[in-house]
CSV table of C-alpha atoms and ligand atoms in Angstrom, one decimal:
chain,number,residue,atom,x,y,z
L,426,UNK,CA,0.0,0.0,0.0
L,427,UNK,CA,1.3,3.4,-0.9
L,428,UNK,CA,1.1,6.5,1.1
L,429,UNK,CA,-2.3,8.4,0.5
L,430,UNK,CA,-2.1,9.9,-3.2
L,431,UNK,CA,0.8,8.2,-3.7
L,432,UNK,CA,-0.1,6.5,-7.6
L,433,UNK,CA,-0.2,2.9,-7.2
L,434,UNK,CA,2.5,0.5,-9.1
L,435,UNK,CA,-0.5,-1.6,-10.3
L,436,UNK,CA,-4.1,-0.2,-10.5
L,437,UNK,CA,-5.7,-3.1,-12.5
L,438,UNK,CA,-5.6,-6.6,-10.8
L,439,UNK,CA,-5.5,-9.3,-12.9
L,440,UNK,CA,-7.1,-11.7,-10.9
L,441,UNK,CA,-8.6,-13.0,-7.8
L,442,UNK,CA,-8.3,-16.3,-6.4
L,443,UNK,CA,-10.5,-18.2,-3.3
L,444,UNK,CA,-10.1,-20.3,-1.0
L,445,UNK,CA,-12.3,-22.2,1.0
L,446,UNK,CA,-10.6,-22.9,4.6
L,447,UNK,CA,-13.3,-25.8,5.3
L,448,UNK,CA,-12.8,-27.7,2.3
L,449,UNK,CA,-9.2,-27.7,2.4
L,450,UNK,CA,-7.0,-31.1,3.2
L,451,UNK,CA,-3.9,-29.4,2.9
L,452,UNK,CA,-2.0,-31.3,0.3
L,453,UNK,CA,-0.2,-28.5,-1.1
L,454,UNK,CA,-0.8,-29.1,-4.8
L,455,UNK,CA,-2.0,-25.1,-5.7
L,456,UNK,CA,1.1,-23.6,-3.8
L,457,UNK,CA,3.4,-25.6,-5.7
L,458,UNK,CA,1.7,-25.5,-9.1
L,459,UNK,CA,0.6,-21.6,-9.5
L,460,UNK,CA,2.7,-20.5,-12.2
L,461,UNK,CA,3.1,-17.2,-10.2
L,462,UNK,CA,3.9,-18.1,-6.6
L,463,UNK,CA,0.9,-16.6,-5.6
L,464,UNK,CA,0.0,-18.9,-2.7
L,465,UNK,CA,2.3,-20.5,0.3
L,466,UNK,CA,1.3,-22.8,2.7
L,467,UNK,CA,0.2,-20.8,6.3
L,468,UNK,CA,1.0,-21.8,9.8
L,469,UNK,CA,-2.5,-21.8,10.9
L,470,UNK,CA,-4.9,-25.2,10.8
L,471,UNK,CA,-8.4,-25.4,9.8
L,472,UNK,CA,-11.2,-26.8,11.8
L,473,UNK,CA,-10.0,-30.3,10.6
L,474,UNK,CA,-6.5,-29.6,11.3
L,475,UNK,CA,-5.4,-28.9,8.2
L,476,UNK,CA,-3.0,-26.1,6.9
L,477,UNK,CA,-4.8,-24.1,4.3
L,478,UNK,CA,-2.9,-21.9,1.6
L,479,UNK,CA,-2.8,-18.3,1.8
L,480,UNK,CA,-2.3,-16.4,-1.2
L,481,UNK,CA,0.4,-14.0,0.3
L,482,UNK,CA,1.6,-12.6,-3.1
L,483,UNK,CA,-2.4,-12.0,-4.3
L,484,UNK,CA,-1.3,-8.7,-6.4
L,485,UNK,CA,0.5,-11.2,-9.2
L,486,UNK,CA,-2.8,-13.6,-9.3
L,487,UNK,CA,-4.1,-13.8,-12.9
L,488,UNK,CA,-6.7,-15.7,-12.1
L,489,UNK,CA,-5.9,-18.5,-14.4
L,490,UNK,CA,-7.5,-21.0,-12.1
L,491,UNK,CA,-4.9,-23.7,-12.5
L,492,UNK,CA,-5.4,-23.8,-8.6
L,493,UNK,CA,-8.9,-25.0,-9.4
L,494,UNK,CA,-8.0,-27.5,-11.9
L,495,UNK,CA,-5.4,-29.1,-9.3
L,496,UNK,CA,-7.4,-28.7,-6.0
L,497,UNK,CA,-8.7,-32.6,-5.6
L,498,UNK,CA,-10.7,-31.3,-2.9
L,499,UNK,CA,-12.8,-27.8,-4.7
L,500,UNK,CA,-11.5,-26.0,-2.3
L,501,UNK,CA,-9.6,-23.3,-4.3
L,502,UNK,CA,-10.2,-21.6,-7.7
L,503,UNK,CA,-9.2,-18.3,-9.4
L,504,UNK,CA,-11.2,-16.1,-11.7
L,505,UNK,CA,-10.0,-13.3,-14.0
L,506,UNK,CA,-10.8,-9.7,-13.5
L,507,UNK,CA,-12.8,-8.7,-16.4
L,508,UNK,CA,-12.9,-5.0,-15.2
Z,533,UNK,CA,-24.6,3.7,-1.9
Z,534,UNK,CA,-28.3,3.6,-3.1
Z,535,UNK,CA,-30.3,1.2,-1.9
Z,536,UNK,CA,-30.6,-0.3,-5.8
Z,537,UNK,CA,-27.4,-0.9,-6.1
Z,538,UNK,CA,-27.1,-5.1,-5.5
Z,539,UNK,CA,-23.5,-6.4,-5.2
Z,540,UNK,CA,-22.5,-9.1,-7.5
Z,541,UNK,CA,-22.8,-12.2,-6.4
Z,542,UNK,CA,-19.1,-14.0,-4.7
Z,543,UNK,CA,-17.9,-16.1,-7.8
Z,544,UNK,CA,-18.3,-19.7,-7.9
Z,545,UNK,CA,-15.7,-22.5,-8.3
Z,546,UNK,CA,-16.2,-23.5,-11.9
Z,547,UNK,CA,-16.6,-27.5,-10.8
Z,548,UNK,CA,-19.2,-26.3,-8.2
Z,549,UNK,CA,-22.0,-26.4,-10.3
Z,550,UNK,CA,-21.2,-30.2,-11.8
Z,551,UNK,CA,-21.1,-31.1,-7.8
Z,552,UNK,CA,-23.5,-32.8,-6.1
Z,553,UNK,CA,-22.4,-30.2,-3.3
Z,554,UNK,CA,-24.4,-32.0,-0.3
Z,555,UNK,CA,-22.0,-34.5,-0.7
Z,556,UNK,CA,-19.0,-32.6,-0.6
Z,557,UNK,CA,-16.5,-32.9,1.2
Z,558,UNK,CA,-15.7,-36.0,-0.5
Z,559,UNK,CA,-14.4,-39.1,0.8
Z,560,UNK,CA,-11.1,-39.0,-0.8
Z,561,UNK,CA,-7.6,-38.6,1.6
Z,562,UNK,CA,-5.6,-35.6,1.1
Z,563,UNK,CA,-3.5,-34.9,-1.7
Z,564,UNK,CA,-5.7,-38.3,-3.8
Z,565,UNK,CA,-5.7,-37.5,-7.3
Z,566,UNK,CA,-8.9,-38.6,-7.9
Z,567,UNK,CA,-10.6,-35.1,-7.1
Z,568,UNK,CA,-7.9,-33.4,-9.7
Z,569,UNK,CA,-8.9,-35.8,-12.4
Z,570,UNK,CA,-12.5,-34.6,-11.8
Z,571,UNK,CA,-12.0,-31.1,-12.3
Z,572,UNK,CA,-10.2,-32.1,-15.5
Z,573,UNK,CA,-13.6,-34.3,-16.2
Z,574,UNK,CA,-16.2,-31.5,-15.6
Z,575,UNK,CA,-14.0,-28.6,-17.4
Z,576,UNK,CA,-14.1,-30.6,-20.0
Z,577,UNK,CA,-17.8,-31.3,-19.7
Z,578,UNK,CA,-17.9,-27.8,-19.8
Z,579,UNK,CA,-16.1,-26.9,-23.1
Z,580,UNK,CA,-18.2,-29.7,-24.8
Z,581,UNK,CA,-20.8,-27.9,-24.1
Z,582,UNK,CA,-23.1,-30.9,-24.3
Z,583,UNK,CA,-26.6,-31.4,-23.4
Z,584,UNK,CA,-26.3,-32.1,-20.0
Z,585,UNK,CA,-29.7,-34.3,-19.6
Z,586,UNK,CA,-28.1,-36.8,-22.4
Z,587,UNK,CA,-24.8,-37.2,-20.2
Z,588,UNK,CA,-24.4,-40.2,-18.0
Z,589,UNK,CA,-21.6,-41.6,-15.5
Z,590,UNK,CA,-21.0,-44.7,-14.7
Z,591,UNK,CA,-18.9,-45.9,-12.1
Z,592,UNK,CA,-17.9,-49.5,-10.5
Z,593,UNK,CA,-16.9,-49.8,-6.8
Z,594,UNK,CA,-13.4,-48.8,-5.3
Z,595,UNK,CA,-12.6,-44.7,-4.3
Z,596,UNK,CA,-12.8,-44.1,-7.9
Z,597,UNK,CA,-15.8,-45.4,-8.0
Z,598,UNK,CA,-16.7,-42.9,-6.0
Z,599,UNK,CA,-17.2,-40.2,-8.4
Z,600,UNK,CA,-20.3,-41.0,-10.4
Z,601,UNK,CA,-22.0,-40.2,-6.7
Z,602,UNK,CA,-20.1,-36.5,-6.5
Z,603,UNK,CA,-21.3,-35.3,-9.5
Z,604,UNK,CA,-24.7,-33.7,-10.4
Z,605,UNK,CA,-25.3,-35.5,-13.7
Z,606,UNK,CA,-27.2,-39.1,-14.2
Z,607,UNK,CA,-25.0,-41.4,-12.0
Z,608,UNK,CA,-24.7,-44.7,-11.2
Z,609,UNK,CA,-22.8,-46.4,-8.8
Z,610,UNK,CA,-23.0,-50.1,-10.3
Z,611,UNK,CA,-21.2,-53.5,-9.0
Z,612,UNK,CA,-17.4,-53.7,-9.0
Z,613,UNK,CA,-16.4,-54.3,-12.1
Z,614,UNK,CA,-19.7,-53.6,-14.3
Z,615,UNK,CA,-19.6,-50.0,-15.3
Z,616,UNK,CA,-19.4,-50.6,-18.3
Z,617,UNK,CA,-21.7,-53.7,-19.5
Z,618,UNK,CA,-23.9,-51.5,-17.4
Z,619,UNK,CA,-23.0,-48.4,-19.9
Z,620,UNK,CA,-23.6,-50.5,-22.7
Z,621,UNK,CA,-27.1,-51.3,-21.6
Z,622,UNK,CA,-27.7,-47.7,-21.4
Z,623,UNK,CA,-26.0,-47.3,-24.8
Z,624,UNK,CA,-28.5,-49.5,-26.6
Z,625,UNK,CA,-31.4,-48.7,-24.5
Z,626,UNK,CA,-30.9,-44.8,-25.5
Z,627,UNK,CA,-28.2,-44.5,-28.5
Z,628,UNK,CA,-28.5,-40.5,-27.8
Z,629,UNK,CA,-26.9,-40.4,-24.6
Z,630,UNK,CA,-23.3,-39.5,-24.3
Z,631,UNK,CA,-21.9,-42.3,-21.9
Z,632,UNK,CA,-18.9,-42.1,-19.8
Z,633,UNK,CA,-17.1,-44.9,-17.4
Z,634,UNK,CA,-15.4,-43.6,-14.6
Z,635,UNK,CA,-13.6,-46.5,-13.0
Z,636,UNK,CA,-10.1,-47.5,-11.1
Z,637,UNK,CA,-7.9,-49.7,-12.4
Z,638,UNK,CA,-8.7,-52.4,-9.9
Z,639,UNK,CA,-12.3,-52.1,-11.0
Z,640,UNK,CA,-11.7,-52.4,-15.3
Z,641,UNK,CA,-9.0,-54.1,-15.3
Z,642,UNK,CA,-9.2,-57.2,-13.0
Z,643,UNK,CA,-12.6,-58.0,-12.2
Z,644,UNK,CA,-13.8,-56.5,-15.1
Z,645,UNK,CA,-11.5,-56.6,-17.4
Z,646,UNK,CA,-13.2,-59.0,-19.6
Z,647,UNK,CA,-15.6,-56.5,-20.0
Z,648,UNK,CA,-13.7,-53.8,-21.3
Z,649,UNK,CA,-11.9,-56.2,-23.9
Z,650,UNK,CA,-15.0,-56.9,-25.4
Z,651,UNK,CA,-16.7,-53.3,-25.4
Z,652,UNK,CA,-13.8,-52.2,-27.4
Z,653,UNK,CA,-13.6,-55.2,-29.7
Z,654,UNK,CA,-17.0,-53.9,-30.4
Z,655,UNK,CA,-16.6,-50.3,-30.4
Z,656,UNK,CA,-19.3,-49.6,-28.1
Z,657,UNK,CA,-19.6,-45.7,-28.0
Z,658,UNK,CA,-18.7,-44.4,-24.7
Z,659,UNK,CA,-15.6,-42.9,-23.3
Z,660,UNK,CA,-13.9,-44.8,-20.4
Z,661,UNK,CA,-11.4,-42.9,-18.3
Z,662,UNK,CA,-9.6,-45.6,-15.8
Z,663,UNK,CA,-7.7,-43.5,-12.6
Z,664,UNK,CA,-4.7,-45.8,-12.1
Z,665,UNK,CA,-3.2,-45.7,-8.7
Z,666,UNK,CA,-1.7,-48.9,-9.5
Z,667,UNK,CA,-3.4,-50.3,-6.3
Z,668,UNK,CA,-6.7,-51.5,-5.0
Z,669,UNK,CA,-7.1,-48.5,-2.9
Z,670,UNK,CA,-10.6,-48.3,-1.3
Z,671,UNK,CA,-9.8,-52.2,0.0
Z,672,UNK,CA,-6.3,-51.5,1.5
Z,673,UNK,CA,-3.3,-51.7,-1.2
Z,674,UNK,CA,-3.5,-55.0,-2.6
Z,675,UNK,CA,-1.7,-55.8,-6.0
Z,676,UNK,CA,-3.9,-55.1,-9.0
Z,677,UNK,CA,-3.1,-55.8,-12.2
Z,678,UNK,CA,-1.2,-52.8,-13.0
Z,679,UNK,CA,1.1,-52.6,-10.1
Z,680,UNK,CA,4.9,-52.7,-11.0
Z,681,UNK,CA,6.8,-55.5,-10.8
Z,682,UNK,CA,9.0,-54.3,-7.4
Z,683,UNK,CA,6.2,-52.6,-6.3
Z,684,UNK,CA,5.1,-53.6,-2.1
Z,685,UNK,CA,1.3,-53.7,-1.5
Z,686,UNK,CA,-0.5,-55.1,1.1
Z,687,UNK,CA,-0.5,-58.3,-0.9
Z,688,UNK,CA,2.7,-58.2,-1.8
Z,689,UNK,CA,4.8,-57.3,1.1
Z,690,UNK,CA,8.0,-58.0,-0.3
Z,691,UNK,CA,7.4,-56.4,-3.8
Z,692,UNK,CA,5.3,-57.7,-6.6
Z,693,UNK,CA,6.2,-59.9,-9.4
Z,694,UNK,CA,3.5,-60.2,-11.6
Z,695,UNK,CA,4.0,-58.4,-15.1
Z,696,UNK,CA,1.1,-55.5,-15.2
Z,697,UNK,CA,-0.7,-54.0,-18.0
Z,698,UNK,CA,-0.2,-51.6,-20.2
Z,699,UNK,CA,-3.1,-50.1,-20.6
Z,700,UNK,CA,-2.3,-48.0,-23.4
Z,701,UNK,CA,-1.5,-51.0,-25.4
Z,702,UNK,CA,-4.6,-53.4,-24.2
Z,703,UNK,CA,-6.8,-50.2,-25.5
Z,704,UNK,CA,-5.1,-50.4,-28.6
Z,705,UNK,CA,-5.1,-53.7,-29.2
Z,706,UNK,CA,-8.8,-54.6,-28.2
Z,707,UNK,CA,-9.9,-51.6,-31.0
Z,708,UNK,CA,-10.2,-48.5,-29.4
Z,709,UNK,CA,-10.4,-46.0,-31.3
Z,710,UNK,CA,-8.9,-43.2,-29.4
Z,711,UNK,CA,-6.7,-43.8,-26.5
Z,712,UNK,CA,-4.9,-41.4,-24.4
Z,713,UNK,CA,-2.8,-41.5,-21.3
Z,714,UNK,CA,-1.9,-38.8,-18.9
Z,715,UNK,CA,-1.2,-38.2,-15.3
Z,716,UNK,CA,-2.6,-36.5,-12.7
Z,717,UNK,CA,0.5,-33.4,-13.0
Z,718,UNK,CA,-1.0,-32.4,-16.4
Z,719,UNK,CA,-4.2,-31.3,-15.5
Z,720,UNK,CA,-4.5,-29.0,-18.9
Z,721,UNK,CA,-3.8,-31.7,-21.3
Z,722,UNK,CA,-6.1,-34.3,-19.5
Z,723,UNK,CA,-8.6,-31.9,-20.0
Z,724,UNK,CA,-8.5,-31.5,-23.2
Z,725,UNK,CA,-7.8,-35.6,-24.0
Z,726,UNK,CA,-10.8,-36.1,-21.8
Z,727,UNK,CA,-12.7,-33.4,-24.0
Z,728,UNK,CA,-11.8,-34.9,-27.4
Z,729,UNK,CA,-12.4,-38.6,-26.4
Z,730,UNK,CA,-16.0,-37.5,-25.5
Z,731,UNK,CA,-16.0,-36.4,-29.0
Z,732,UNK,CA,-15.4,-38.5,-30.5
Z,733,UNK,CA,-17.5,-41.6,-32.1
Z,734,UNK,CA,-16.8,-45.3,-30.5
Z,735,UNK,CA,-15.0,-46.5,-27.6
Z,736,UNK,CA,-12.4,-44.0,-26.9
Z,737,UNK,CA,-9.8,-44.4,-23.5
Z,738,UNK,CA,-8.5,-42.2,-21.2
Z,739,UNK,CA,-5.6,-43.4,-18.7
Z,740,UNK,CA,-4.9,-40.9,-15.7
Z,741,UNK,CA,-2.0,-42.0,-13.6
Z,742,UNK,CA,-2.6,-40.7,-10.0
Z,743,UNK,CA,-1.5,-40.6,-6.6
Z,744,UNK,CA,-2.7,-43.0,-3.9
Z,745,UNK,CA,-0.8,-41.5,-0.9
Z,746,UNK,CA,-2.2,-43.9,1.5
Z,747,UNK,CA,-1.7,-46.9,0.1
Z,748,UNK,CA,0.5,-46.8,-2.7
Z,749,UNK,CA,2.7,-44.3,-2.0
Z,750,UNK,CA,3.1,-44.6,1.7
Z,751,UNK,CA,3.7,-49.0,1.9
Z,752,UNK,CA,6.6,-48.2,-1.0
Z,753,UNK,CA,7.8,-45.4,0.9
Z,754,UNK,CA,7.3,-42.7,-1.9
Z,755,UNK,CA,6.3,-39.7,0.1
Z,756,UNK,CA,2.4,-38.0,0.0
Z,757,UNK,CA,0.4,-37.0,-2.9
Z,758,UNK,CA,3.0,-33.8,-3.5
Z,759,UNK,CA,6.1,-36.3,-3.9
Z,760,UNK,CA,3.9,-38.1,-6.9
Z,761,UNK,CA,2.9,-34.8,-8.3
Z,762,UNK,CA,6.1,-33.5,-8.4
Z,763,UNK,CA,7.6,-37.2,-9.9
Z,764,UNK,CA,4.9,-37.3,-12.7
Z,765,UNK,CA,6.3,-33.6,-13.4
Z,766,UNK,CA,10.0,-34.8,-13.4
Z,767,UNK,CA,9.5,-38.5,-14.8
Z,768,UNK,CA,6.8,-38.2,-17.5
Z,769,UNK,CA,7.4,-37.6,-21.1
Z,770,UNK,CA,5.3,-36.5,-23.6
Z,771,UNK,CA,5.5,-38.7,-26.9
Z,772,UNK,CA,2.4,-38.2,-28.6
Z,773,UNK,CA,1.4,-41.0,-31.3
Z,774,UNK,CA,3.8,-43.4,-29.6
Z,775,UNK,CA,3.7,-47.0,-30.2
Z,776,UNK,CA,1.4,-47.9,-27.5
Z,777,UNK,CA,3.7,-51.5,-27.0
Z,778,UNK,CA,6.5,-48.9,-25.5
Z,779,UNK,CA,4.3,-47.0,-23.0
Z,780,UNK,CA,4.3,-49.9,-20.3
Z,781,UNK,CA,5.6,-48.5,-16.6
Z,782,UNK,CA,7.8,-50.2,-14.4
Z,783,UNK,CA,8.0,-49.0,-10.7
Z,784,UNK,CA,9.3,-45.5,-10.5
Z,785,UNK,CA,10.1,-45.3,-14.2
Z,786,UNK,CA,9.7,-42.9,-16.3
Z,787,UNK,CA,5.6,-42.1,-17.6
Z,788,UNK,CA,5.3,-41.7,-21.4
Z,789,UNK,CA,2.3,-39.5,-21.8
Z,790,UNK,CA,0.5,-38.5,-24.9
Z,791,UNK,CA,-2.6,-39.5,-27.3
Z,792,UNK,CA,-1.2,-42.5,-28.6
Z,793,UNK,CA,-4.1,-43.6,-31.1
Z,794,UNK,CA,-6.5,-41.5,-32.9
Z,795,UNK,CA,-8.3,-43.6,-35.6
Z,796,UNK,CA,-11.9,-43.9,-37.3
Z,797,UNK,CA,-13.7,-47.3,-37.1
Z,798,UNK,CA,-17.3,-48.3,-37.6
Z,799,UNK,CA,-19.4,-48.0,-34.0
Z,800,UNK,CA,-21.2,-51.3,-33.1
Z,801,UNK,CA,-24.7,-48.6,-33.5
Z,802,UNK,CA,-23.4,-47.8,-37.3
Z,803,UNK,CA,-22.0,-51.6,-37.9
Z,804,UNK,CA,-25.6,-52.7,-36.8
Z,805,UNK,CA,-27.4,-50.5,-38.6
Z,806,UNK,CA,-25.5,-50.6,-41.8
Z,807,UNK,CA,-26.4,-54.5,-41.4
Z,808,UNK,CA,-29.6,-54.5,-40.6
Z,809,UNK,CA,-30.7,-52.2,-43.5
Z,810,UNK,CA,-28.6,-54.5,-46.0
Z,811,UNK,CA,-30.6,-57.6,-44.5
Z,812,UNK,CA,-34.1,-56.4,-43.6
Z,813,UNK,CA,-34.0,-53.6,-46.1
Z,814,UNK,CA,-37.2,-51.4,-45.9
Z,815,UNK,CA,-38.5,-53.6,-43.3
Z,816,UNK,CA,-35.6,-52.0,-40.9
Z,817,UNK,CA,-37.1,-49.1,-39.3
Z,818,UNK,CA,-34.3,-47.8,-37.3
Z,819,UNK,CA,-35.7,-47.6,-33.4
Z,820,UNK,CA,-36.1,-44.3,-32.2
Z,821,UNK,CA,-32.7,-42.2,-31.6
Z,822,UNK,CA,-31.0,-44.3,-33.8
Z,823,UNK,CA,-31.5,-41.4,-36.7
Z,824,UNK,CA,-28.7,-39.3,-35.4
Z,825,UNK,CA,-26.2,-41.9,-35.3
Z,826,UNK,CA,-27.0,-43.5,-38.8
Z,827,UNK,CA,-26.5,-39.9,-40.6
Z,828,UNK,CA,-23.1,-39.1,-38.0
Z,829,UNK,CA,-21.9,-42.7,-39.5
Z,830,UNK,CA,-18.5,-42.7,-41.0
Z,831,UNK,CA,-20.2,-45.3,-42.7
Z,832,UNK,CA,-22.8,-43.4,-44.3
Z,833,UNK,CA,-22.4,-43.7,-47.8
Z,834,UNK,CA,-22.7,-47.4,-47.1
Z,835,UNK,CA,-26.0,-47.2,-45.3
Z,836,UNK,CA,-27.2,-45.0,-47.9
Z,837,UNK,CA,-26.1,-47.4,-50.6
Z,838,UNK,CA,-27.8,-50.4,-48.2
Z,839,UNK,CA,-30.9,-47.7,-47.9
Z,840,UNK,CA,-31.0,-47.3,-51.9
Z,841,UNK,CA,-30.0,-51.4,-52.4
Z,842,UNK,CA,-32.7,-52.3,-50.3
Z,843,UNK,CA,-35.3,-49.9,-51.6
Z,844,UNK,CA,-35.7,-51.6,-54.9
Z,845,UNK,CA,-36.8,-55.0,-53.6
Z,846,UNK,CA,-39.8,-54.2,-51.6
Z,847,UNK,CA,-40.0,-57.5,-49.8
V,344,TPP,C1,-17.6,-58.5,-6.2
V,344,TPP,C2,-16.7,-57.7,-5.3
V,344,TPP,N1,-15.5,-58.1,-5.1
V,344,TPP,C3,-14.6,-57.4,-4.3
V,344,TPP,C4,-15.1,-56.2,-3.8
V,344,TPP,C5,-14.1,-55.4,-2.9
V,344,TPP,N2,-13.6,-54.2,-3.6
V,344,TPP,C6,-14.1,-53.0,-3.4
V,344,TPP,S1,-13.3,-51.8,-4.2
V,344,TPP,C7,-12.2,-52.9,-4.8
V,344,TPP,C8,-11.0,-52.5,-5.6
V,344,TPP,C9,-11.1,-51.1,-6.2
V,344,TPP,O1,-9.9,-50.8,-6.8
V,344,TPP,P1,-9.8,-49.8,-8.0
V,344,TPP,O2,-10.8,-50.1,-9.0
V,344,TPP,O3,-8.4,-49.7,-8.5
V,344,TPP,O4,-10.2,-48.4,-7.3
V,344,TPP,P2,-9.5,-47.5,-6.3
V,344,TPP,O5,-10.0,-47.7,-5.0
V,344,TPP,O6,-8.0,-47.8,-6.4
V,344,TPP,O7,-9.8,-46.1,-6.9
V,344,TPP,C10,-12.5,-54.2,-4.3
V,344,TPP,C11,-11.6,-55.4,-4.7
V,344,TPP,C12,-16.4,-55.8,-4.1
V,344,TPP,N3,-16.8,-54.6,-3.6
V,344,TPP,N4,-17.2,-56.5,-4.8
V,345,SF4,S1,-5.7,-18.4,-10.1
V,345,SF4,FE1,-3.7,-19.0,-11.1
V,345,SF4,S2,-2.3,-17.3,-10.5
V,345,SF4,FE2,-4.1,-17.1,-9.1
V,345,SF4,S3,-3.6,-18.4,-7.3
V,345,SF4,FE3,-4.6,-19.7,-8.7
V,345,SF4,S4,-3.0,-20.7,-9.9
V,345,SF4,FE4,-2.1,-18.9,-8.9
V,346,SF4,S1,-5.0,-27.9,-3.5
V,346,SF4,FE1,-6.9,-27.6,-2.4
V,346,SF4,S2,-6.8,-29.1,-0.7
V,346,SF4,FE2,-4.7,-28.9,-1.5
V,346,SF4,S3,-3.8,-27.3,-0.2
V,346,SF4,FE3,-4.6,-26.3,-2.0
V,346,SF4,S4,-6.7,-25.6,-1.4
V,346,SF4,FE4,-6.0,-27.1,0.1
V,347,SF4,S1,-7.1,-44.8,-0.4
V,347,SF4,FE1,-5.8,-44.0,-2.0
V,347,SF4,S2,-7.2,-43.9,-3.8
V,347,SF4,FE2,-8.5,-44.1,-2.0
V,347,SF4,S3,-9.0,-42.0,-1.5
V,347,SF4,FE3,-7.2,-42.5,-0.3
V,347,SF4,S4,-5.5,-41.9,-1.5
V,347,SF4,FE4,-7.3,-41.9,-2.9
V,348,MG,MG1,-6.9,-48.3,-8.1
């Protein structure tokens, strides 16, 4: 985040990506198969006791859903930003 | 904000609406790559951009038989090893529906495997994608007949030595007419295999080697469904239109990936068809929903032929 006024670097995100904590087994399969390192692995567990992904580098998300396509549990997808 | 103003509703996961969501979560163990395989089944699904009400799924019994009851289309969960005389039965009771067998290798391949020699002799059409975890997982790990030679399972403790399958090359050999293999790592292109053997006319194949952390992976000490990700990622190699008798895999080898056969042969609907015309000429009145596949026939210059043939003797 800039300082107020400041222009930001990026004004148009490219995409978005979800993540449903409850779903989630924890395998790891989105974090190591985004092709932009948008997710890692967080320290927290989910009700089942599961680690669930974060996306900590969200800005370079582009939405391509490969997440999705790789999540055997539905617990994860992306979607583009049509805006 | 005005009071008109409605926000837009929180996006959907695109397998969501092929789900059967009151079943979800599913019964599979982390980091199984039977789940991924479905999203690559219901993409493509949604690129075919078929009639929905004329697509079945058919499953036998094992954790891949499991899917026919996730997923928010005609399912049915049949006995182990009968998916697809089962789909065949559907096939000739309703030639319109798209039919798909979505089995375990355990499941098509041992018990049934006589069946799915014979609806490929045949060319029954109906795409049959087999998830090969190389084990017997819903049961415990036993040895089915595609586990490696070397490989430990519960029934094997000290490494099996039976020669497995190659799928690829029974496909081939039995007629089918398309027949692709990929693994579980290369979710794009098994989305698009699983799209075009849909497709496509007759008894088409698709192989998806996948992770069975629990059984397979963890009795042969090969790490959790990650590790086999990231070996089919660093072991497989795509050779597309390979000769399908040098695509068998031995334990931990490398995985050759690809469509190995893409060919056009008469369906058993067209064969019988064609046939029956030639035979019963105008008496034939094709049953009803057979129209569509007489005039889709690769064969259909010969059923018009039969059709004109037959047309003169008026018996
Ligand atoms: C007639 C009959 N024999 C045996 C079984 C036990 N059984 C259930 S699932 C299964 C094997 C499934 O293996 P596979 O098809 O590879 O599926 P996976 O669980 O590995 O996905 C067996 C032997 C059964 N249910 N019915
Ligand atoms: S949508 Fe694509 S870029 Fe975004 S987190 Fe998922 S895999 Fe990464
Ligand atoms: S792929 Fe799905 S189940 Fe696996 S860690 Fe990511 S969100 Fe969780
Ligand atoms: S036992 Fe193996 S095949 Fe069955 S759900 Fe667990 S990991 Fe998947
Ligand atoms: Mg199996």
């Amino acid at each position: 985040m800039g300082k107020p006024g400041e222009v930001p670097l990026k004004t148009k995100v490219r995409g978005e990506v979800f993540i449903d904590d409850l779903r989630c087994k924890g395998c790891g399969f989105c974090v190591e198969f985004c092709p932009t390192d948008v997710l890692a692995m967080s320290d927290g567990y989910n009700p089942k006791g599961y680690h669930v992904p974060r996306a900590v580098n969200a800005a370079v998300c582009t939405g391509c859903n490969l997440c999705g396509l790789y999540c055997p549990d539905f617990a994860i997808f992306g979607v583009r930003n049509l805006g | 904000m005005s009071a008109d103003v409605i926000a837009p509703p929180p996006p959907e996961n695109p397998t969501e609406d092929w789900l059967r969501e009151e079943r979800i979560p599913h019964i599979w163990c982390p980091g199984c790559g039977i789940g991924t395989s479905v999203n690559c089944f219901t993409q493509a699904l949604e690129e075919s951009k078929l009639d929905r009400d004329n697509v079945v799924i058919v499953s036998g019994i094992g954790c891949t038989g499991r899917v026919a009851g996730y997923l928010k289309l005609d399912s049915f969960h049949t006995t182990h090893g009968r998916p697809i005389p089962f789909a065949t039965g559907l096939k000739l009771a309703n030639p319109k529906l798209k039919v798909i067998v979505y089995s375990g290798d355990g499941d098509l391949f041992a018990i049934g495997g006589n069946h799915f020699f014979h609806a490929a002799r045949r060319n029954v059409d109906m795409t049959v994608i087999c998830v090969n975890n190389m084990t017997y997982g819903m049961t415990g790990g036993q040895v089915t007949p595609t586990t490696p030679i070397g490989a430990k399972a519960t029934t094997s403790p000290f490494g099996n030595i039976e020669e497995p399958f190659n799928l690829p090359f029974i496909a081939h050999s039995c007629g089918a007419v398309y027949v692709a293999r990929w693994t579980s790592f290369h979710v794009r292109q098994l989305t698009k295999a699983i799209r075009d053997a849909i497709a496509k006319p007759g008894f088409t194949f698709v192989e998806v080697i996948s992770p069975c952390p629990t059984l397979f992976s963890r009795r042969n000490r090969l790490g959790d469904g990650l590790d086999a990700m990231k070996f089919y990622k660093a072991h497989s190699e795509i050779r597309n239109g390979a000769d399908t008798r040098e695509v068998a895999i031995s334990h931990q080898s490398k995985i050759i990936c690809g469509k190995f056969v893409d060919i056009t042969r008469t369906t058993w609907h067209d064969a019988q068809a064609a046939h029956l015309h030639r035979v019963m000429g105008n008496r034939f009145v094709p049953p009803r929903n057979w129209e569509h596949l007489i005039k889709s026939d690769p064969m259909e210059d010969l059923v018009a032929e039969t059709i004109r043939d037959s047309s003169g003797d008026g018996s």
